[in-house]
Short mmCIF file of C-alpha atoms in Angstrom, two decimals:
data_model
loop_
_atom_site.label_atom_id
_atom_site.label_comp_id
_atom_site.label_asym_id
_atom_site.label_seq_id
_atom_site.Cartn_x
_atom_site.Cartn_y
_atom_site.Cartn_z
CA UNK T 18 67.17 24.13 65.63
CA UNK T 19 69.75 24.94 62.94
CA UNK T 20 67.38 23.59 60.28
CA UNK T 21 64.29 25.73 61.53
CA UNK T 22 66.47 28.77 61.11
CA UNK T 23 67.35 27.96 57.53
CA UNK T 24 63.53 27.62 56.83
CA UNK T 25 62.81 30.90 58.52
CA UNK T 26 65.91 32.35 56.57
CA UNK T 27 64.28 31.10 53.26
CA UNK T 28 60.85 31.92 54.07
CA UNK T 29 61.56 35.42 54.73
CA UNK T 30 63.86 35.68 51.83
CA UNK T 31 60.68 34.65 49.63
CA UNK T 32 58.59 37.10 51.19
CA UNK T 33 61.41 40.03 50.26
CA UNK T 34 61.84 38.48 46.98
CA UNK T 35 57.33 39.29 46.63
CA UNK T 36 57.88 42.80 47.92
CA UNK T 37 60.45 43.09 45.37
CA UNK T 38 58.42 41.66 42.43
CA UNK T 39 55.61 44.14 43.60
CA UNK T 40 57.91 47.06 43.84
CA UNK T 41 59.22 46.26 40.47
CA UNK T 42 55.36 45.99 38.44
CA UNK T 43 54.27 49.26 40.71
CA UNK T 44 57.89 50.77 39.20
CA UNK T 45 56.21 49.98 35.61
CA UNK T 46 54.60 53.50 33.84
CA UNK T 47 50.87 52.98 33.41
CA UNK T 48 51.84 52.07 29.52
CA UNK T 49 54.13 49.63 30.40
CA UNK T 50 51.58 47.82 33.02
CA UNK T 51 48.84 47.95 30.34
CA UNK T 52 51.21 46.27 27.95
CA UNK T 53 52.15 43.00 30.38
CA UNK T 54 48.19 42.91 30.91
CA UNK T 55 47.41 42.54 27.40
CA UNK T 56 47.31 38.91 26.87
CA UNK T 57 44.97 38.00 29.48
CA UNK T 58 42.83 41.05 28.97
CA UNK T 59 42.55 39.98 25.42
CA UNK T 60 40.91 36.84 26.10
CA UNK T 61 38.71 38.24 28.63
CA UNK T 62 37.51 40.81 26.14
CA UNK T 63 37.01 37.88 23.50
CA UNK T 64 34.95 36.33 26.21
CA UNK T 65 32.84 39.71 28.08
CA UNK T 66 33.69 41.98 25.15
CA UNK T 67 35.84 45.25 25.38
CA UNK T 68 34.67 47.42 28.01
CA UNK T 69 36.22 49.19 31.24
CA UNK T 70 34.67 46.31 33.41
CA UNK T 71 36.82 43.80 31.85
CA UNK T 72 39.92 45.92 31.70
CA UNK T 73 38.88 47.32 35.42
CA UNK T 74 38.69 43.45 36.54
CA UNK T 75 42.48 42.65 35.40
CA UNK T 76 43.72 45.66 36.93
CA UNK T 77 41.80 45.27 40.45
CA UNK T 78 42.57 41.42 40.22
CA UNK T 79 45.84 41.83 40.09
CA UNK T 80 46.30 43.75 43.13
CA UNK T 81 44.42 41.63 45.14
CA UNK T 82 46.21 38.55 44.10
CA UNK T 83 49.69 40.30 44.81
CA UNK T 84 48.88 41.06 48.40
CA UNK T 85 47.03 37.64 48.70
CA UNK T 86 50.22 36.08 48.16
CA UNK T 87 52.38 38.40 49.81
CA UNK T 88 50.21 37.86 52.92
CA UNK T 89 50.45 34.31 52.57
CA UNK T 90 54.18 34.69 52.46
CA UNK T 91 54.14 36.83 55.59
CA UNK T 92 52.27 34.06 57.75
CA UNK T 93 54.26 31.25 56.72
CA UNK T 94 57.72 33.43 57.71
CA UNK T 95 56.17 34.45 60.98
CA UNK T 96 55.09 30.97 61.74
CA UNK T 97 58.85 30.04 60.74
CA UNK T 98 60.08 32.51 62.80
CA UNK T 99 58.09 32.02 66.06
CA UNK T 100 56.34 28.49 65.78
CA UNK T 101 53.18 30.42 66.24
CA UNK T 102 50.72 31.53 63.62
CA UNK T 103 49.73 35.42 63.87
CA UNK T 104 47.59 36.63 60.59
CA UNK T 105 46.69 39.63 62.26
CA UNK T 106 50.46 40.73 62.20
CA UNK T 107 50.89 39.24 58.55
CA UNK T 108 47.86 41.40 57.42
CA UNK T 109 49.07 44.35 58.89
CA UNK T 110 52.34 43.81 57.90
CA UNK T 111 51.05 43.68 53.87
CA UNK T 112 48.44 46.43 54.26
CA UNK T 113 51.55 48.55 55.62
CA UNK T 114 53.39 47.50 52.33
CA UNK T 115 50.31 48.16 50.17
CA UNK T 116 50.40 51.75 51.52
CA UNK T 117 53.85 52.28 50.52
CA UNK T 118 53.42 50.84 47.33
CA UNK T 119 50.44 53.50 46.49
CA UNK T 120 52.42 56.11 47.78
CA UNK T 121 55.51 54.79 45.55
CA UNK T 122 52.95 54.74 42.29
CA UNK T 123 52.39 58.66 43.06
CA UNK T 124 56.31 58.76 41.52
CA UNK T 125 55.44 56.92 38.61
CA UNK T 126 54.31 58.35 35.14
CA UNK T 127 50.85 57.34 34.54
CA UNK T 128 50.07 55.62 37.86
CA UNK T 129 48.53 57.38 40.98
CA UNK T 130 47.73 56.47 44.90
CA UNK T 131 44.33 55.46 45.32
CA UNK T 132 42.56 54.17 48.38
CA UNK T 133 40.36 52.06 46.67
CA UNK T 134 43.49 50.09 45.89
CA UNK T 135 44.69 49.71 48.91
CA UNK T 136 41.54 48.40 50.25
CA UNK T 137 41.82 45.87 47.35
CA UNK T 138 45.10 45.14 48.65
CA UNK T 139 44.34 44.70 52.09
CA UNK T 140 41.40 42.45 51.26
CA UNK T 141 43.66 39.94 49.46
CA UNK T 142 45.76 40.21 52.70
CA UNK T 143 42.90 39.04 54.63
CA UNK T 144 42.26 36.31 52.20
CA UNK T 145 45.82 35.25 52.10
CA UNK T 146 45.89 34.92 55.63
CA UNK T 147 42.40 32.89 55.86
CA UNK T 148 43.88 30.79 53.19
CA UNK T 149 47.06 30.47 55.31
CA UNK T 150 44.79 29.66 58.62
CA UNK T 151 42.88 26.95 56.54
CA UNK T 152 46.08 25.04 55.71
CA UNK T 153 47.96 26.02 59.02
CA UNK T 154 44.75 24.22 60.81
CA UNK T 155 44.39 21.10 58.41
CA UNK T 156 47.74 20.31 59.06
CA UNK T 157 47.75 20.85 62.86
CA UNK T 158 44.39 18.63 62.69
CA UNK T 159 46.28 15.85 60.68
CA UNK T 160 49.60 15.75 62.71
CA UNK T 161 47.53 15.37 65.92
CA UNK T 162 45.15 12.60 64.22
CA UNK T 163 48.92 10.77 63.57
CA UNK T 164 50.04 11.36 67.13
CA UNK T 165 46.89 9.58 68.59
#
């Protein structure tokens, strides 16, 4: 029982760390955020050319991936706490955090609150939960086979 509690605390700590990183990234001004994306953006521009589309994809994909990861961590934390998978709660918590993230950006120079970003974040949360569910189901099936 004690080991389970330690696992849950570690999982929740990782989830909170992910939330702090997202908050920190959202605290960066538009200029700082743009400079941070430059490396990947330069590679994409070399392949696809310099246009709005390449810049847009990098920014939106980062939103998607951040929140997919957060949802995955929420799922693991919930499972470690309750010993039961609950993807709906993890998506709801991640989507709620995405709303607070967008609101936070209203107060950062050059950033804005966009419903489209919240939608992308929530879609990332759904995909993160689906990824968890696939892994969870596979592990459960393998464990069941080993028992028989």
